[in-house]
Amino acid sequence: MTGRRHFGNVRRLPSGRYQASYWHLGRRHIALTTFATKGEAHAFLDGTATTINRSQWIDPTAGRIAFADYATAWLQQRSDLRASTRDHYRWLIDGRLVPHFGQRRLDRIGPADVRAWHAELAGATPGVARSGYRLLRAIFNTAVADELIAKNPCRIRGAGVDRAPERSIPSVTEVAALADAIEPALRCAVLLAAWGTLRRGEVLGLRRGDLDLERGTVHVQRSLSELRDGQVVIGPPKTKAGNRLVYLPDPVVADLTRHLEEHVAANPDAPVFPAQGGMHLRPKSFLLVWDAARTAVGLKHVRFHDLRHFAGTMAAASGASTRELMARGGWSTVAMVTHYQHATEDRDAFLAKAMAPFVIPGGPEDEEGDQEEDPQQAQETPAPAVQPRLHSVGGTRARSRTDRARRKGNSRGTPKSKPVTREDGERSSGGETRTLNLAVNSRLLCH
């Protein structure tokens, strides 16, 4: 035996440590670290050979790119992002990620580094920490897909999940107060959000041609946003489901009719909520007016987006199904719908009344008062053909033996029980028997 390896080579350095190297894809690769013993070097080569055979090998030198350079390239290649989303990601990368990770190599950023960064940021701004962590995880996921690193160092459980406390939504009276308090030219903006489930950007992006007041509909097909540098961008809605046709309540249609007559130009492309000069109103300008209105009525805590919460709740309380809510609000997942649904006291009281007949034995008739039972009528009521049996633990085997005995007796010629015959001579159907059994079982469960 020569003692030569089938894969890789190990040599001893002048320092006494051992160096491992191997050839792969036409290039010689040297282990990034040296080893104290020859056995450790051989173990490294054996492990490398296994990863190559399993197609799991990662070039150990590929992750030597600086995080700042890779994050910048990652954002440039994301052509699928909306302008506002891209602007937000750029702000996070420049202001929250690069200052901490900066020129550090991708392959030198570990889970401990990510935890330290997240702990510091979460202590100051929890909301920014959640969105920043989601972005960082997405960047490293791409790095893993690009085979620059073997594993994603973002492994903090639940760090990217929004856990905002449940917010109370405004009441119908408070929504009406907000609509009355805001400038008349923006009254319908409040109504479209509160009764049409429109987002702020969708409201400000509306044009006259999007409204069909004869049908009472609004076609949501664009959204307006303002970037951090002041640039106004008009693009598609937040999601594909956001492009939708929404029917509006008649009182809202009446308000919109007056609004178009008084504040909107006749051009179909004219903004429904114009600024001076006929351009679309900027979100920041709208928020100044909104803030003044909610302060005037003592509802400083109500955000404009809370009106969308209100709209989803009112639609659900009116009996809309989950699919109908998704279509009306432009939500793409069921999870998003449940996030925006809120229970109201009025709806809860309605549900309690609706359940009352099931709690009272005998059904809705008992709500009219206790009535004395007629003995003659009780005698004429036929008894159930099969007495109800309450199931109990341990009784299954006994009942099985009895049932088998009955079936065995019937197979030997024992006549089966005759169907119950009513006084009118008609045979009682099996459905009638099951109905009687169900009624008796219901009474037993209620008592």
Coordinates of C-alpha atoms in Angstrom, one line a residue:
M1 CA 0.0 0.0 0.0
T2 CA 1.3 3.5 -0.9
G3 CA -0.9 5.3 1.7
R4 CA -2.0 7.8 -0.9
R5 CA -5.6 9.2 -0.7
H6 CA -8.1 8.7 -3.5
F7 CA -9.3 12.3 -2.9
G8 CA -7.2 15.3 -1.8
N9 CA -3.8 15.7 -0.3
V10 CA -2.5 16.4 3.2
R11 CA 0.9 18.0 3.9
R12 CA 2.7 19.1 7.0
L13 CA 3.7 22.8 7.2
P14 CA 6.9 24.1 8.7
S15 CA 4.8 25.2 11.7
G16 CA 3.9 21.6 12.5
R17 CA 0.3 22.0 11.5
Y18 CA -1.3 20.2 8.5
Q19 CA -2.8 21.6 5.4
A20 CA -5.5 19.9 3.3
S21 CA -6.2 20.6 -0.4
Y22 CA -8.2 19.0 -3.2
W23 CA -9.0 19.4 -6.9
H24 CA -12.6 20.1 -8.0
L25 CA -14.1 21.6 -11.2
G26 CA -10.7 22.1 -12.7
R27 CA -9.3 24.1 -9.8
R28 CA -7.3 23.4 -6.7
H29 CA -9.0 24.4 -3.4
I30 CA -7.1 24.8 -0.1
A31 CA -8.9 24.5 3.2
L32 CA -9.4 27.9 4.8
T33 CA -7.9 26.7 8.0
T34 CA -5.0 24.4 9.0
F35 CA -5.3 21.4 11.3
A36 CA -3.5 20.3 14.4
T37 CA -3.3 16.6 13.4
K38 CA -3.2 14.6 10.2
G39 CA -6.4 12.8 11.2
E40 CA -8.3 16.1 11.4
A41 CA -7.1 17.0 7.9
H42 CA -8.1 13.6 6.5
A43 CA -11.6 14.0 8.2
F44 CA -12.0 17.4 6.5
L45 CA -11.2 15.8 3.1
D46 CA -13.6 12.9 3.7
G47 CA -16.4 15.3 4.6
T48 CA -15.7 17.5 1.5
A49 CA -15.8 14.4 -0.7
T50 CA -19.2 13.5 0.7
T51 CA -20.6 17.0 0.0
I52 CA -19.4 16.8 -3.6
N53 CA -20.9 13.4 -4.1
R54 CA -24.2 14.7 -2.7
S55 CA -24.1 17.8 -4.9
Q56 CA -24.0 20.0 -1.8
W57 CA -20.5 21.4 -2.3
I58 CA -20.1 25.2 -1.9
D59 CA -17.0 27.0 -3.1
P60 CA -15.4 28.1 0.2
T61 CA -14.1 31.3 -1.6
A62 CA -17.4 32.3 -3.1
G63 CA -18.7 34.0 0.0
R64 CA -15.8 36.5 0.2
I65 CA -17.9 39.3 -1.2
A66 CA -18.7 42.2 1.1
F67 CA -22.2 42.3 2.5
A68 CA -22.7 45.9 1.3
D69 CA -21.8 45.1 -2.3
Y70 CA -24.0 42.0 -2.4
A71 CA -27.0 43.7 -0.8
T72 CA -26.8 46.6 -3.3
A73 CA -26.6 44.1 -6.2
W74 CA -29.5 42.1 -4.7
L75 CA -31.8 45.2 -4.7
Q76 CA -30.8 46.2 -8.2
Q77 CA -31.8 42.8 -9.5
R78 CA -35.2 42.8 -7.9
S79 CA -37.2 44.1 -10.8
D80 CA -40.4 42.7 -9.3
L81 CA -40.6 45.3 -6.5
R82 CA -43.0 48.2 -6.4
A83 CA -41.4 51.6 -6.3
S84 CA -42.5 52.3 -2.7
T85 CA -41.2 48.8 -1.6
R86 CA -37.9 49.4 -3.3
D87 CA -37.6 52.8 -1.6
H88 CA -38.3 51.2 1.8
Y89 CA -35.7 48.5 1.2
R90 CA -33.1 51.0 0.2
W91 CA -33.7 52.9 3.4
L92 CA -33.3 49.8 5.5
I93 CA -30.1 48.7 3.7
D94 CA -28.5 52.1 3.9
G95 CA -29.7 52.9 7.4
R96 CA -29.9 49.7 9.3
L97 CA -28.0 46.8 7.6
V98 CA -24.9 48.3 6.0
P99 CA -23.9 50.3 9.1
H100 CA -23.7 47.1 11.1
F101 CA -22.5 44.5 8.5
G102 CA -21.0 46.8 6.0
Q103 CA -17.7 45.4 4.6
R104 CA -17.9 42.1 6.4
R105 CA -17.8 39.1 4.1
L106 CA -20.9 37.0 3.6
D107 CA -19.2 33.8 4.8
R108 CA -18.0 35.5 8.0
I109 CA -21.5 36.6 9.2
G110 CA -22.8 34.0 11.6
P111 CA -26.0 33.5 13.7
A112 CA -24.4 35.2 16.7
D113 CA -23.7 38.3 14.6
V114 CA -27.3 38.5 13.5
R115 CA -28.6 38.0 17.0
A116 CA -26.4 40.9 18.3
W117 CA -27.6 43.2 15.5
H118 CA -31.3 42.3 16.0
A119 CA -31.2 42.7 19.8
E120 CA -29.7 46.2 19.5
L121 CA -32.2 47.3 16.9
A122 CA -35.3 45.7 18.6
G123 CA -34.5 47.5 21.8
A124 CA -34.8 50.9 20.1
T125 CA -37.3 50.3 17.2
P126 CA -39.1 47.0 17.3
G127 CA -41.1 47.6 14.1
V128 CA -38.0 48.5 12.1
A129 CA -36.2 45.5 13.6
R130 CA -38.9 43.1 12.3
S131 CA -38.9 44.6 8.8
G132 CA -35.1 44.8 8.7
Y133 CA -34.8 41.1 9.8
R134 CA -37.2 40.0 7.1
L135 CA -35.1 41.9 4.5
L136 CA -31.8 40.5 5.9
R137 CA -33.2 36.9 5.8
A138 CA -34.3 37.4 2.2
I139 CA -30.9 38.6 1.1
F140 CA -29.1 35.7 2.8
N141 CA -31.7 33.2 1.3
T142 CA -30.6 34.5 -2.2
A143 CA -27.0 34.1 -1.2
V144 CA -27.7 30.4 -0.3
A145 CA -29.4 29.9 -3.6
D146 CA -26.4 31.5 -5.4
E147 CA -24.2 29.0 -3.6
L148 CA -22.2 31.7 -1.9
I149 CA -22.8 30.4 1.6
A150 CA -24.0 27.0 2.9
K151 CA -26.6 28.2 5.4
N152 CA -28.6 31.3 6.2
P153 CA -27.4 32.9 9.5
C154 CA -30.9 34.4 10.2
R155 CA -32.3 31.8 12.6
I156 CA -34.1 33.8 15.3
R157 CA -37.5 32.2 15.7
G158 CA -40.3 34.7 15.2
A159 CA -38.0 37.7 14.7
G160 CA -39.7 38.7 11.5
V161 CA -43.3 38.2 12.6
D162 CA -45.4 41.3 13.3
R163 CA -46.9 41.1 16.8
A164 CA -48.6 44.4 17.0
P165 CA -51.2 44.7 19.7
E166 CA -54.9 44.4 18.7
R167 CA -56.2 47.8 17.8
S168 CA -59.7 49.0 18.5
I169 CA -61.5 50.1 15.5
P170 CA -63.7 53.3 15.4
S171 CA -67.4 53.0 15.8
V172 CA -70.0 54.0 13.2
T173 CA -70.6 57.2 15.1
E174 CA -66.9 58.0 15.2
V175 CA -66.5 57.3 11.5
A176 CA -69.4 59.7 10.8
A177 CA -67.7 62.3 13.0
L178 CA -64.4 62.0 11.2
A179 CA -66.2 62.4 7.8
D180 CA -67.9 65.5 9.1
A181 CA -64.8 67.0 10.6
I182 CA -62.4 66.7 7.6
E183 CA -62.4 69.3 4.8
P184 CA -65.5 68.9 2.6
A185 CA -63.3 68.1 -0.4
L186 CA -61.9 65.1 1.4
R187 CA -65.1 63.8 3.0
C188 CA -65.5 61.1 0.4
A189 CA -61.9 59.9 1.0
V190 CA -63.0 58.9 4.5
L191 CA -66.2 57.2 3.2
L192 CA -64.4 55.2 0.5
A193 CA -62.0 53.8 3.1
A194 CA -64.6 53.1 5.8
W195 CA -67.3 51.7 3.5
G196 CA -65.3 50.5 0.4
T197 CA -62.2 49.0 2.1
L198 CA -59.9 51.2 0.0
R199 CA -56.3 51.8 1.1
R200 CA -55.0 55.4 1.4
G201 CA -52.9 55.0 -1.8
E202 CA -55.9 53.6 -3.7
V203 CA -58.1 56.5 -2.6
L204 CA -55.6 59.1 -3.7
G205 CA -55.0 57.4 -7.0
L206 CA -58.6 57.4 -8.1
R207 CA -59.7 59.1 -11.3
R208 CA -63.1 60.2 -12.3
G209 CA -63.4 57.4 -14.9
D210 CA -62.9 54.8 -12.1
L211 CA -66.4 55.7 -10.7
D212 CA -69.6 54.3 -12.1
L213 CA -72.2 56.0 -10.0
E214 CA -75.1 54.5 -12.0
R215 CA -74.0 51.1 -10.9
G216 CA -72.6 52.4 -7.6
T217 CA -69.1 51.0 -8.2
V218 CA -65.5 52.1 -7.9
H219 CA -62.8 50.3 -10.0
V220 CA -59.6 50.1 -8.0
Q221 CA -56.8 49.7 -10.5
R222 CA -53.9 52.0 -9.3
S223 CA -52.3 53.2 -6.1
L224 CA -50.4 56.5 -5.4
S225 CA -47.4 56.6 -3.1
E226 CA -44.8 59.2 -2.1
L227 CA -41.2 58.2 -1.8
R228 CA -38.8 59.5 0.8
D229 CA -37.3 62.0 -1.6
G230 CA -40.7 63.5 -2.3
Q231 CA -41.3 61.8 -5.6
V232 CA -44.9 60.8 -6.3
V233 CA -45.3 57.4 -7.9
I234 CA -48.6 56.0 -9.4
G235 CA -48.6 52.2 -10.0
P236 CA -50.7 49.1 -9.6
P237 CA -52.3 48.2 -6.3
K238 CA -50.4 46.5 -3.5
T239 CA -51.3 43.0 -4.7
K240 CA -52.9 41.4 -7.8
A241 CA -56.0 41.0 -5.8
G242 CA -56.1 44.7 -5.2
N243 CA -57.3 45.3 -8.7
R244 CA -61.0 45.0 -8.1
L245 CA -64.5 46.3 -8.5
V246 CA -66.1 47.4 -5.3
Y247 CA -69.8 48.2 -4.9
L248 CA -70.6 51.0 -2.5
P249 CA -73.6 51.7 -0.2
D250 CA -76.2 54.1 -1.6
P251 CA -75.5 56.9 0.9
V252 CA -71.8 56.8 -0.1
V253 CA -72.8 57.0 -3.8
A254 CA -74.9 60.0 -3.1
D255 CA -72.0 61.8 -1.4
L256 CA -69.7 60.9 -4.3
T257 CA -72.2 62.3 -6.8
R258 CA -72.1 65.7 -5.0
H259 CA -68.3 65.4 -4.7
L260 CA -67.9 65.0 -8.4
E261 CA -70.1 67.9 -9.2
E262 CA -68.3 70.3 -6.8
H263 CA -64.7 69.2 -6.7
V264 CA -63.7 67.1 -9.8
A265 CA -63.1 68.2 -13.4
A266 CA -65.2 66.6 -16.1
N267 CA -62.2 64.9 -17.7
P268 CA -62.3 61.1 -17.1
D269 CA -58.6 61.2 -16.1
A270 CA -59.2 64.0 -13.6
P271 CA -58.1 63.0 -10.0
V272 CA -61.0 62.4 -7.7
F273 CA -59.1 64.2 -4.9
P274 CA -57.1 66.9 -6.7
A275 CA -54.5 69.2 -5.2
Q276 CA -54.1 72.8 -6.3
G277 CA -53.2 72.8 -10.0
G278 CA -55.3 69.7 -10.7
M279 CA -52.6 67.1 -9.8
H280 CA -53.2 64.2 -7.5
L281 CA -53.1 65.1 -3.8
R282 CA -49.8 64.0 -2.1
P283 CA -50.1 61.5 0.8
K284 CA -48.2 63.8 3.1
S285 CA -50.5 66.7 2.3
F286 CA -53.5 64.5 2.9
L287 CA -52.2 63.3 6.3
L288 CA -51.9 66.9 7.5
V289 CA -55.6 67.4 6.8
W290 CA -56.5 64.0 8.3
D291 CA -54.5 64.7 11.5
A292 CA -56.3 68.0 12.0
A293 CA -59.7 66.3 11.6
R294 CA -59.1 63.5 14.0
T295 CA -57.6 65.9 16.6
A296 CA -60.7 68.1 16.3
V297 CA -63.1 65.3 17.3
G298 CA -60.8 63.8 19.9
L299 CA -59.8 60.7 17.9
K300 CA -56.1 61.3 17.7
H301 CA -55.4 57.6 18.1
V302 CA -57.4 56.6 15.0
R303 CA -55.2 56.0 11.9
F304 CA -56.5 56.3 8.4
H305 CA -55.8 52.6 7.9
D306 CA -58.1 51.8 10.8
L307 CA -61.0 52.8 8.5
R308 CA -60.1 49.8 6.4
H309 CA -60.2 47.6 9.5
F310 CA -63.6 49.1 10.2
A311 CA -64.8 48.3 6.6
G312 CA -63.7 44.7 6.9
T313 CA -65.5 44.3 10.2
M314 CA -68.7 45.8 8.9
A315 CA -68.7 43.6 5.8
A316 CA -68.2 40.5 8.0
A317 CA -70.9 41.6 10.4
S318 CA -73.3 42.0 7.4
G319 CA -72.8 38.3 6.6
A320 CA -70.0 38.3 4.0
S321 CA -68.2 35.1 3.5
T322 CA -64.4 34.9 3.7
R323 CA -64.2 34.7 -0.1
E324 CA -66.4 37.7 -0.5
L325 CA -64.3 39.7 2.0
M326 CA -61.1 38.8 0.1
A327 CA -62.6 40.0 -3.1
R328 CA -64.0 43.2 -1.6
G329 CA -60.9 44.2 0.3
G330 CA -58.3 43.0 -2.3
W331 CA -56.8 40.6 0.2
S332 CA -54.8 37.7 -1.4
T333 CA -54.8 35.3 1.6
V334 CA -57.2 34.1 4.2
A335 CA -54.7 35.0 6.9
M336 CA -54.8 38.7 5.8
V337 CA -58.6 38.7 6.0
T338 CA -58.6 37.4 9.6
H339 CA -56.0 40.0 10.5
Y340 CA -58.4 42.7 9.4
Q341 CA -61.6 41.3 10.9
H342 CA -62.7 42.5 14.3
A343 CA -65.6 41.4 16.5
T344 CA -68.0 44.1 17.6
E345 CA -70.3 44.1 20.6
D346 CA -73.4 44.6 18.5
R347 CA -72.5 41.6 16.3
D348 CA -71.7 39.5 19.4
A349 CA -75.1 40.4 20.9
F350 CA -76.8 39.3 17.6
L351 CA -75.0 36.0 17.6
A352 CA -76.1 35.4 21.3
K353 CA -79.7 35.9 20.4
A354 CA -79.4 33.7 17.3
M355 CA -78.2 30.8 19.5
A356 CA -80.9 31.1 22.1
P357 CA -83.4 28.6 20.4
F358 CA -80.7 25.9 20.5
V359 CA -80.1 26.4 24.3
I360 CA -83.8 26.3 25.3
P361 CA -85.2 22.7 25.2
G362 CA -88.0 22.4 22.7
G363 CA -86.9 25.1 20.3
P364 CA -88.2 28.5 19.6
E365 CA -91.8 27.7 20.7
D366 CA -90.6 27.8 24.4
E367 CA -89.7 31.5 24.0
E368 CA -93.5 32.3 24.0
G369 CA -93.9 31.1 27.6
D370 CA -94.4 27.8 29.4
Q371 CA -97.6 26.2 28.4
E372 CA -99.4 23.3 30.2
E373 CA -99.2 20.1 28.3
D374 CA -102.4 18.6 27.0
P375 CA -102.7 15.0 28.4
Q376 CA -104.8 13.9 25.5
Q377 CA -102.3 15.2 23.0
A378 CA -99.5 13.5 24.9
Q379 CA -101.3 10.1 24.7
E380 CA -101.8 10.5 21.0
T381 CA -98.1 11.2 20.3
P382 CA -96.5 8.0 19.0
A383 CA -93.5 6.7 20.9
P384 CA -90.2 6.5 19.1
A385 CA -89.7 3.1 17.4
V386 CA -86.1 2.8 18.8
Q387 CA -85.3 4.1 22.3
P388 CA -82.2 6.4 22.3
R389 CA -79.1 4.8 23.9
L390 CA -76.5 6.9 25.7
H391 CA -73.0 5.8 24.8
S392 CA -70.7 5.2 27.8
V393 CA -67.1 4.1 28.1
G394 CA -66.8 0.4 28.2
G395 CA -70.2 -0.3 26.8
T396 CA -69.2 -0.8 23.2
R397 CA -68.2 -4.5 23.5
A398 CA -71.5 -5.4 25.3
R399 CA -73.6 -3.6 22.6
S400 CA -71.6 -5.4 19.9
R401 CA -72.4 -8.8 21.3
T402 CA -76.1 -7.9 21.6
D403 CA -76.1 -6.7 18.0
R404 CA -74.4 -9.8 16.8
A405 CA -76.9 -12.0 18.6
R406 CA -79.8 -10.1 17.0
R407 CA -78.4 -10.3 13.6
K408 CA -77.7 -14.0 14.1
G409 CA -81.3 -14.5 15.3
N410 CA -82.6 -12.8 12.2
S411 CA -80.5 -15.0 10.0
R412 CA -82.1 -18.1 11.5
G413 CA -85.5 -16.9 10.5
T414 CA -86.6 -14.9 13.5
P415 CA -89.1 -12.3 12.2
K416 CA -87.9 -8.7 12.2
S417 CA -89.9 -6.1 14.1
K418 CA -92.8 -4.7 12.1
P419 CA -92.8 -1.1 11.1
V420 CA -94.8 1.2 13.4
T421 CA -98.2 1.9 12.0
R422 CA -100.0 5.2 12.7
E423 CA -103.8 5.5 13.2
D424 CA -104.3 6.6 9.7
G425 CA -102.9 3.3 8.5
E426 CA -99.7 4.7 6.8
R427 CA -96.4 3.2 7.6
S428 CA -93.9 5.3 9.5
S429 CA -90.8 6.1 7.5
G430 CA -87.3 5.6 8.7
G431 CA -86.7 9.4 8.4
E432 CA -89.5 10.0 10.9
T433 CA -88.0 7.6 13.4
R434 CA -84.6 9.2 13.1
T435 CA -86.2 12.6 13.7
L436 CA -87.9 11.4 16.9
N437 CA -84.6 9.9 18.1
L438 CA -82.8 13.2 17.4
A439 CA -85.4 15.2 19.3
V440 CA -85.1 12.9 22.4
N441 CA -81.3 13.0 22.2
S442 CA -81.3 16.8 22.0
R443 CA -83.5 17.0 25.2
L444 CA -81.1 14.7 27.0
L445 CA -78.1 16.7 26.1
C446 CA -79.7 20.0 27.0
H447 CA -80.7 18.6 30.4

